[in-house]
PDB file of C-alpha atoms in Angstrom:
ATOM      1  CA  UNK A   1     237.003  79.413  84.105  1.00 62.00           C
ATOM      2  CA  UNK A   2     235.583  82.518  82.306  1.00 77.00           C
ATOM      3  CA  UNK A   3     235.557  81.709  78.093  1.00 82.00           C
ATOM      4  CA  UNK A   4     235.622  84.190  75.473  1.00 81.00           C
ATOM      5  CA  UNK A   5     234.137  83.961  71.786  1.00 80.00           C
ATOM      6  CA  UNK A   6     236.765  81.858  69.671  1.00 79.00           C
ATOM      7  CA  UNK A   7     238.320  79.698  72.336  1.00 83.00           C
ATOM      8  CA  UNK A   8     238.916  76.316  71.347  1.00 86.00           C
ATOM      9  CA  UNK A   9     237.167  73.988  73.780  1.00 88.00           C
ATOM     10  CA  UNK A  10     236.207  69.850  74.199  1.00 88.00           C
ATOM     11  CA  UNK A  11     233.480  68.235  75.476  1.00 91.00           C
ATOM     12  CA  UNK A  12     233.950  66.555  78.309  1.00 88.00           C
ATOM     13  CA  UNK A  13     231.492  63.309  78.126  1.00 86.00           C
ATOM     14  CA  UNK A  14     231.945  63.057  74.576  1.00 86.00           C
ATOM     15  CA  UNK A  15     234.694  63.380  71.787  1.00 84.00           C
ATOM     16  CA  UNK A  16     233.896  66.909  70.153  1.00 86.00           C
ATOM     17  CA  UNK A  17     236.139  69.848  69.819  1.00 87.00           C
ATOM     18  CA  UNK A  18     234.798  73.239  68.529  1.00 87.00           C
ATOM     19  CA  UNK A  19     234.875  77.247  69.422  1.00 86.00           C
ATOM     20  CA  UNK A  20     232.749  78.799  71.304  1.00 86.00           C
ATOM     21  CA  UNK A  21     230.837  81.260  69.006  1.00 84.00           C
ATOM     22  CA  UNK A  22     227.905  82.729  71.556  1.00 84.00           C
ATOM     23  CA  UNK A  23     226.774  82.426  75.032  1.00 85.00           C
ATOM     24  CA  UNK A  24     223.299  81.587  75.851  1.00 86.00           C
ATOM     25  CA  UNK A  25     221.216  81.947  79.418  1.00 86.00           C
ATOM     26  CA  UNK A  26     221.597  79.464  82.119  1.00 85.00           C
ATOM     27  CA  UNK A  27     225.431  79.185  81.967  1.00 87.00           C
ATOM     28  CA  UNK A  28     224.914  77.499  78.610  1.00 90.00           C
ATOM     29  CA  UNK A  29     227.193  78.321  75.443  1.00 89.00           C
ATOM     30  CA  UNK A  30     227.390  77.927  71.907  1.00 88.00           C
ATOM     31  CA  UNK A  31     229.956  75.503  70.692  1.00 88.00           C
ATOM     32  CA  UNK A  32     230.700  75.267  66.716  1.00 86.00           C
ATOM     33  CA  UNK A  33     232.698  72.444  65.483  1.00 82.00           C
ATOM     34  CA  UNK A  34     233.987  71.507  62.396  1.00 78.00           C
ATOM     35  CA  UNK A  35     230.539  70.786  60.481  1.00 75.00           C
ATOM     36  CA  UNK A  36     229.539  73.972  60.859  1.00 76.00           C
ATOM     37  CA  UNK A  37     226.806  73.508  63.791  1.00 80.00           C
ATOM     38  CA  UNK A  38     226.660  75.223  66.762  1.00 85.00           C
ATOM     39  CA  UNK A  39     225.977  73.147  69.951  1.00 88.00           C
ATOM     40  CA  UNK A  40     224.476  74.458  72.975  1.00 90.00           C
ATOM     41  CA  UNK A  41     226.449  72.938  76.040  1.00 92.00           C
ATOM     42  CA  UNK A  42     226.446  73.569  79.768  1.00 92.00           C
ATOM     43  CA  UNK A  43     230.098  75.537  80.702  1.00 91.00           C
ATOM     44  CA  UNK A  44     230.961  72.838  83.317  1.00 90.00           C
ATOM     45  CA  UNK A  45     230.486  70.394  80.596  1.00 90.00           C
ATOM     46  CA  UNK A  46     233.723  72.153  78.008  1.00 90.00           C
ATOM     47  CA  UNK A  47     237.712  72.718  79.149  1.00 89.00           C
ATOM     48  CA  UNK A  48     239.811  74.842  76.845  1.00 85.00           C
ATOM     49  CA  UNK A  49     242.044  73.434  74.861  1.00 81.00           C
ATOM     50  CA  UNK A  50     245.416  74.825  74.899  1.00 62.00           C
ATOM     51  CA  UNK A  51     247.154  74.404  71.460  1.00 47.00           C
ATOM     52  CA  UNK A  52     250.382  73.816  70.941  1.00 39.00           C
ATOM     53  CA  UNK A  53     252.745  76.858  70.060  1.00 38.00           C
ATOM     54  CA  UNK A  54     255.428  76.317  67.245  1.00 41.00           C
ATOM     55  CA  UNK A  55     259.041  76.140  68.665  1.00 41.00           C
ATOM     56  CA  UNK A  56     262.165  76.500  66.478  1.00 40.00           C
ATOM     57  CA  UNK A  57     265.542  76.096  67.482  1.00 42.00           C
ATOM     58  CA  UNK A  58     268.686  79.045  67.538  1.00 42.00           C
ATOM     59  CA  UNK A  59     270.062  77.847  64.677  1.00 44.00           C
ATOM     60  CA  UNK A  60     266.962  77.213  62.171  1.00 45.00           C
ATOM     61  CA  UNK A  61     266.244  81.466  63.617  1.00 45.00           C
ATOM     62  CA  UNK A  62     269.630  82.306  62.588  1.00 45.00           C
ATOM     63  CA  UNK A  63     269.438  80.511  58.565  1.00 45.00           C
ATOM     64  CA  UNK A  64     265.923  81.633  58.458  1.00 48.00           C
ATOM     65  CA  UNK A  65     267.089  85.132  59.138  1.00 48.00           C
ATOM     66  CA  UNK A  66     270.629  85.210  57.329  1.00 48.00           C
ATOM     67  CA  UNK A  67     267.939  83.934  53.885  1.00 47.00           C
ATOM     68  CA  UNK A  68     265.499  86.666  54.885  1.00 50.00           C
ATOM     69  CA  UNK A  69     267.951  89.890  54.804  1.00 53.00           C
ATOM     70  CA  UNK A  70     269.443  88.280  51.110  1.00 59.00           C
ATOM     71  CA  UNK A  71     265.527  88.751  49.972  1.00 67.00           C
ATOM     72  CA  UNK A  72     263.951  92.210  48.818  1.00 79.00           C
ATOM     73  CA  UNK A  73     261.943  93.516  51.570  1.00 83.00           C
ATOM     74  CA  UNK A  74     257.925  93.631  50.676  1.00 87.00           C
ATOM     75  CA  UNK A  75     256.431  96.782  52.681  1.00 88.00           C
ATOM     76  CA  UNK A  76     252.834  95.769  51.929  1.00 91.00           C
ATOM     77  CA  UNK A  77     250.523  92.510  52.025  1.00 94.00           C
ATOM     78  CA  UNK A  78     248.548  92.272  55.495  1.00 96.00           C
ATOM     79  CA  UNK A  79     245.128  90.920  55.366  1.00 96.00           C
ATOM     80  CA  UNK A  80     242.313  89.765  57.464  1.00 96.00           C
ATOM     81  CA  UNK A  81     240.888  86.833  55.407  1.00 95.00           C
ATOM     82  CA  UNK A  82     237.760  84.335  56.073  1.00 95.00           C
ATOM     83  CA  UNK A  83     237.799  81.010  55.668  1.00 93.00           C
ATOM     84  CA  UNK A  84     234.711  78.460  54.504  1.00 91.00           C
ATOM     85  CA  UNK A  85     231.870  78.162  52.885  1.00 88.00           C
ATOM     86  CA  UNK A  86     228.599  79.587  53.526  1.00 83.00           C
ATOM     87  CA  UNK A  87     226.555  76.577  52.938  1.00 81.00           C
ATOM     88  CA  UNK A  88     228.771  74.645  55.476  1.00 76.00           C
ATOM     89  CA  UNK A  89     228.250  77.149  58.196  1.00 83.00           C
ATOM     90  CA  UNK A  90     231.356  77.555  60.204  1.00 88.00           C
ATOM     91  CA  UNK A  91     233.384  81.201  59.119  1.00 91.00           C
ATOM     92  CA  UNK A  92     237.308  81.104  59.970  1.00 91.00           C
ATOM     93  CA  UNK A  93     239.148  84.464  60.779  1.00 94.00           C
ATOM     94  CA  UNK A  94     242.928  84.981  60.073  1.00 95.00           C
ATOM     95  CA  UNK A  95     245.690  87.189  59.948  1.00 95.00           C
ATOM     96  CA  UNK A  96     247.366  86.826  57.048  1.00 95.00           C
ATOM     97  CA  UNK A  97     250.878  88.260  56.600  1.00 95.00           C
ATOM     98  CA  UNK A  98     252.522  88.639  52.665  1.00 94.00           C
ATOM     99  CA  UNK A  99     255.161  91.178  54.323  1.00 93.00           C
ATOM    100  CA  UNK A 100     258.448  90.394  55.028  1.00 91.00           C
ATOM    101  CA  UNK A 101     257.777  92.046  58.466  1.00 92.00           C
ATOM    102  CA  UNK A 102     257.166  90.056  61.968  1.00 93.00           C
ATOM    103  CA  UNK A 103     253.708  91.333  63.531  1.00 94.00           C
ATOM    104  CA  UNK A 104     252.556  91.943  67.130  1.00 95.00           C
ATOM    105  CA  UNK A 105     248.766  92.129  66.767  1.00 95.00           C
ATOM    106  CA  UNK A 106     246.361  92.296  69.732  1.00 95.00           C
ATOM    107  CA  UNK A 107     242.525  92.303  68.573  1.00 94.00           C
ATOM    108  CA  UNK A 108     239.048  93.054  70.617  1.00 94.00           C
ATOM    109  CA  UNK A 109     235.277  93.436  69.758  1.00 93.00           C
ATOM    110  CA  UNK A 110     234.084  96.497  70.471  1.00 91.00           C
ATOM    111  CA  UNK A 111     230.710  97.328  71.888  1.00 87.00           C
ATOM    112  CA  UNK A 112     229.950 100.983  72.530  1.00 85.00           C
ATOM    113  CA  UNK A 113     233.092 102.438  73.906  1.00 87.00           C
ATOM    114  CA  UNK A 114     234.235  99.822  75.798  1.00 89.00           C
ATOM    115  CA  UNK A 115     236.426  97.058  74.281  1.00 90.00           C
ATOM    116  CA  UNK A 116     237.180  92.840  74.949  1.00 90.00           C
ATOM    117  CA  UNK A 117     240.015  91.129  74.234  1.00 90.00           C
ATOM    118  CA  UNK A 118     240.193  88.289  71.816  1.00 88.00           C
ATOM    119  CA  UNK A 119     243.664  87.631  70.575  1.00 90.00           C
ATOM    120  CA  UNK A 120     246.967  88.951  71.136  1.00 90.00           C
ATOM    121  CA  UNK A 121     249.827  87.028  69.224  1.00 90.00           C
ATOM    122  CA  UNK A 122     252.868  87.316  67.009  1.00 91.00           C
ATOM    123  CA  UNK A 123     252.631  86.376  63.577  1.00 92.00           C
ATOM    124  CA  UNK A 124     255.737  85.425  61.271  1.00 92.00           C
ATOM    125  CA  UNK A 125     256.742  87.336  57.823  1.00 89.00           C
ATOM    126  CA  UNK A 126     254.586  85.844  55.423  1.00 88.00           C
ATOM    127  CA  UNK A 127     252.918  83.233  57.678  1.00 93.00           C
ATOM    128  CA  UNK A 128     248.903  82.975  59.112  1.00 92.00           C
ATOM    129  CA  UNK A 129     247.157  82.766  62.066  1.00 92.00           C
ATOM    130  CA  UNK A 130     243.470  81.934  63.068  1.00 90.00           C
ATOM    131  CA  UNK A 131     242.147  84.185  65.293  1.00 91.00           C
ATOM    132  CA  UNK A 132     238.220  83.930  65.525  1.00 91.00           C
ATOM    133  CA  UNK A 133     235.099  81.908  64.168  1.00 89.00           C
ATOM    134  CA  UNK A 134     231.863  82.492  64.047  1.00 90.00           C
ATOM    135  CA  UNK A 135     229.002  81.143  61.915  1.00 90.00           C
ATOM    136  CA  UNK A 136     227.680  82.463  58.198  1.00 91.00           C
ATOM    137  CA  UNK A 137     224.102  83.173  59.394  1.00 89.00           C
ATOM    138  CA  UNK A 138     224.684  85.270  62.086  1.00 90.00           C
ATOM    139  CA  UNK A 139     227.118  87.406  59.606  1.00 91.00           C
ATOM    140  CA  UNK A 140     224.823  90.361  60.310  1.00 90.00           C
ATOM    141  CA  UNK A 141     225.811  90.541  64.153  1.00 90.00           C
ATOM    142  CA  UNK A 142     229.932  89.695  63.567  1.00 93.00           C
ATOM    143  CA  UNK A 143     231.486  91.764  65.501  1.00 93.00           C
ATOM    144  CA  UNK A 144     233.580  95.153  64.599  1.00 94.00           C
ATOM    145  CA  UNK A 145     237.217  94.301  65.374  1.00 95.00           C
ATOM    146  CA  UNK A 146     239.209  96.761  66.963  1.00 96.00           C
ATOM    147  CA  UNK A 147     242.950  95.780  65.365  1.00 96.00           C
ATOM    148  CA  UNK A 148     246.155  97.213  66.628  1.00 96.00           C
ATOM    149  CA  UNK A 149     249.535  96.001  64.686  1.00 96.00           C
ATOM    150  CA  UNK A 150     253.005  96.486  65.291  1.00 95.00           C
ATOM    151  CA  UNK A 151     255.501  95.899  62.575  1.00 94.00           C
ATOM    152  CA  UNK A 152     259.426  94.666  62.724  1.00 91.00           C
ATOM    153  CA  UNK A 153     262.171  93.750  60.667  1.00 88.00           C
ATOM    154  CA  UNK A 154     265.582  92.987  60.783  1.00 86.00           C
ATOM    155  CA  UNK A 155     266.056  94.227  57.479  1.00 84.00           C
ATOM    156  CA  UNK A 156     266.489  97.881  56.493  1.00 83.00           C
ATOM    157  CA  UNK A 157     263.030  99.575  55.537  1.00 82.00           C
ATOM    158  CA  UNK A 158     261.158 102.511  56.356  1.00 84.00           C
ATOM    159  CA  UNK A 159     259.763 103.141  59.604  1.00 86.00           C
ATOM    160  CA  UNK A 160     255.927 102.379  59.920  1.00 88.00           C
ATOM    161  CA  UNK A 161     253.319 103.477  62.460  1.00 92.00           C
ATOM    162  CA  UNK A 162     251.516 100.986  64.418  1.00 94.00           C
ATOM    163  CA  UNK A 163     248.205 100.159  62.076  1.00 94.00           C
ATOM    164  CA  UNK A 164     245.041 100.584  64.037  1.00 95.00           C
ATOM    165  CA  UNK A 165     242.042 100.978  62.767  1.00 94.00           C
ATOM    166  CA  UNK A 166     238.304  99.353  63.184  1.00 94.00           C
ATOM    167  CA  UNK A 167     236.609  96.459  60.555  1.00 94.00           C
ATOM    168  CA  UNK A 168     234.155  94.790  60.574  1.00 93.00           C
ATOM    169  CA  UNK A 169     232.630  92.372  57.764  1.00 93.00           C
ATOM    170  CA  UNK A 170     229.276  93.027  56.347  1.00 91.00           C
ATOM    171  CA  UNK A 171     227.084  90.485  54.627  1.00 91.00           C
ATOM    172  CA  UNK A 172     227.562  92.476  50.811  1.00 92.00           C
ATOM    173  CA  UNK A 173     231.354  91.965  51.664  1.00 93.00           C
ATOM    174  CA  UNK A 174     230.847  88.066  50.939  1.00 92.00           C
ATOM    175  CA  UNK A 175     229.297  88.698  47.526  1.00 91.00           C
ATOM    176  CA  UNK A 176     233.114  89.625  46.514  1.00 90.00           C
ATOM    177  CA  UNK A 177     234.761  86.512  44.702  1.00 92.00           C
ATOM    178  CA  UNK A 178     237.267  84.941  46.539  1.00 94.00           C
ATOM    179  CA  UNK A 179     241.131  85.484  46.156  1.00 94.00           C
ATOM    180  CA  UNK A 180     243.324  82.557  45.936  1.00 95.00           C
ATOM    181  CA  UNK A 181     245.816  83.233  48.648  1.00 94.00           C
ATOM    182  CA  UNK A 182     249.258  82.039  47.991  1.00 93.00           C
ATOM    183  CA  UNK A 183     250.392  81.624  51.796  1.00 92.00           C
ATOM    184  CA  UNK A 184     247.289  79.817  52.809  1.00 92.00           C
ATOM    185  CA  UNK A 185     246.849  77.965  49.838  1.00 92.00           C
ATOM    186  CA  UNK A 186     242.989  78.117  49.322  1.00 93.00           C
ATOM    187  CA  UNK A 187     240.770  80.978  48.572  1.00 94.00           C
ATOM    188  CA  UNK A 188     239.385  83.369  50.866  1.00 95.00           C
ATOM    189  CA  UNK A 189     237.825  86.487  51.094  1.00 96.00           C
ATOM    190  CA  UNK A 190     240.641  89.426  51.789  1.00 96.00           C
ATOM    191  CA  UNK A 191     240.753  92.476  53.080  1.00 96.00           C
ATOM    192  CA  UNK A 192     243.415  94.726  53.131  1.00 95.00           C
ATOM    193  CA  UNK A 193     244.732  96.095  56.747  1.00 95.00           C
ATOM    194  CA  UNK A 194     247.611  97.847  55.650  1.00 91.00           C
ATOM    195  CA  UNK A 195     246.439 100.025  52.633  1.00 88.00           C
ATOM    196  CA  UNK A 196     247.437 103.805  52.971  1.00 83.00           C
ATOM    197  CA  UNK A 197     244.637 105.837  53.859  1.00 74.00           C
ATOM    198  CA  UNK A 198     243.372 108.453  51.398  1.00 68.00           C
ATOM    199  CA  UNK A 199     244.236 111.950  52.529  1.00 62.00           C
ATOM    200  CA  UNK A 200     243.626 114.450  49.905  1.00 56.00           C
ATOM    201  CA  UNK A 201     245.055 117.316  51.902  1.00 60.00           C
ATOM    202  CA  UNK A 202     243.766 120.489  52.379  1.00 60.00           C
ATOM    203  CA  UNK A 203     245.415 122.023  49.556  1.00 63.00           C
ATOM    204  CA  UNK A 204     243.609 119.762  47.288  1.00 62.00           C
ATOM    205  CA  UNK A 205     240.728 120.321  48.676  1.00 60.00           C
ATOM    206  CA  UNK A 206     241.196 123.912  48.920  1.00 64.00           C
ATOM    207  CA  UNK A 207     242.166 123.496  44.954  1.00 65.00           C
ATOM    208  CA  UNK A 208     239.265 121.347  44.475  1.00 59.00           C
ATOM    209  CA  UNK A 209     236.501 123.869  45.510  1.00 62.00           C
ATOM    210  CA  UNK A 210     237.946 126.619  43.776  1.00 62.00           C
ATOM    211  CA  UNK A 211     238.116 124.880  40.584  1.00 60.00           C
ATOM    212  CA  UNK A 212     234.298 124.437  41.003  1.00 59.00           C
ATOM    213  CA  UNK A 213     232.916 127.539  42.113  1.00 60.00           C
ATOM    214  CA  UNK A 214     230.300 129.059  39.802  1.00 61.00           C
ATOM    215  CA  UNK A 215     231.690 132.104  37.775  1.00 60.00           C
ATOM    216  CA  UNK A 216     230.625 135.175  38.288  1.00 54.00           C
ATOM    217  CA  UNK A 217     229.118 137.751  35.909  1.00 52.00           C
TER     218      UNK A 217
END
């Protein structure tokens, strides 16, 4: 079976679950559980866990969406946010959705021009999902995520292109205090994926370096 960075995995001679956060020479990978260490294990020796997915019945959908279009909609709020603390070792990665939109987001590390998938996945209006790990001192080599989202609602709103941009985390990024995050209950560090982009226009700019030229004499 060919494993990716993040998979969940167990041992198979011994009771340990972790994620895979590198892969080493000789077939042998990096497995980081729940402590924070990363254990180097033979491939034949892991099998992926397969989690179990949330099912809800027709009619909890239907009250869950008759409540949502009563409810102002909120345009804004998506986040990546990490998880953990550095002294403990293990980082957490999640989506994090404040918007009253549902979210189709597929996510790969890039390398060069060429790109791998990691996670592709739904994510409920104001709701979280995990979608990587990795460990706090390796935070130098984290990968840049390429992140492609798709946004829906039910409710009236104004149309929205697809977010896609690149991020990556960067060791000054953890020197930021932590935000105390509402939908996941603990603090993390967050970073915004859905703030407008800056585009001062070329008007402004235009504007901008005509109000500073030099003046003549």
């Amino acid at each position: 079976m060919k494993y990716k960075i993040g998979d969940l995995v167990r041992f198979v001679d011994e009771p340990i679950e972790g994620r895979i956060t590198s892969f080493q020479n000789n077939d042998i990978v990096g497995v980081t559980d729940e402590s924070g260490f990363e254990i180097p294990v033979l491939v034949s020796k892991i099998t992926l866990v397969h989690g179990n997915m949330r099912h809800v019945d027709d009619e909890e959908v239907k009250t869950t969406s008759s409540l949502a279009s009563n409810l102002p909609i909120v345009e804004r709020g998506i986040y990546l946010g990490i998880e953990g603390e550095q002294r403990d070792g293990l980082a957490k990665f999640f989506i994090v959705n404040h918007a009253s939109f549902e979210l189709l987001v597929s996510i790969s590390e890039t390398s060069g021009n060429k790109v791998t998938g990691l996670f592709a996945e739904k994510v409920p209006r104001q709701d979280f999902v995990q979608f990587y790990t990795a460990n706090f001192s390796t935070v130098g080599k984290w990968p840049t995520f390429h992140i492609q989202i798709i946004r829906a609602s039910m409710q009236a709103h104004t149309a929205k292109a697809p977010i896609v941009k690149e991020f990556r985390v960067k060791p000054l990024d953890l020197i930021q205090s932590k935000d105390n995050d509402e939908i996941m209950d603990t603090k993390i560090w967050r970073f915004e994926l859905d703030k407008p982009e800056e585009n001062i226009g070329l008007d402004k700019l235009k504007d901008h370096f005509i109000s500073h030229r030099p003046n003549k004499r």
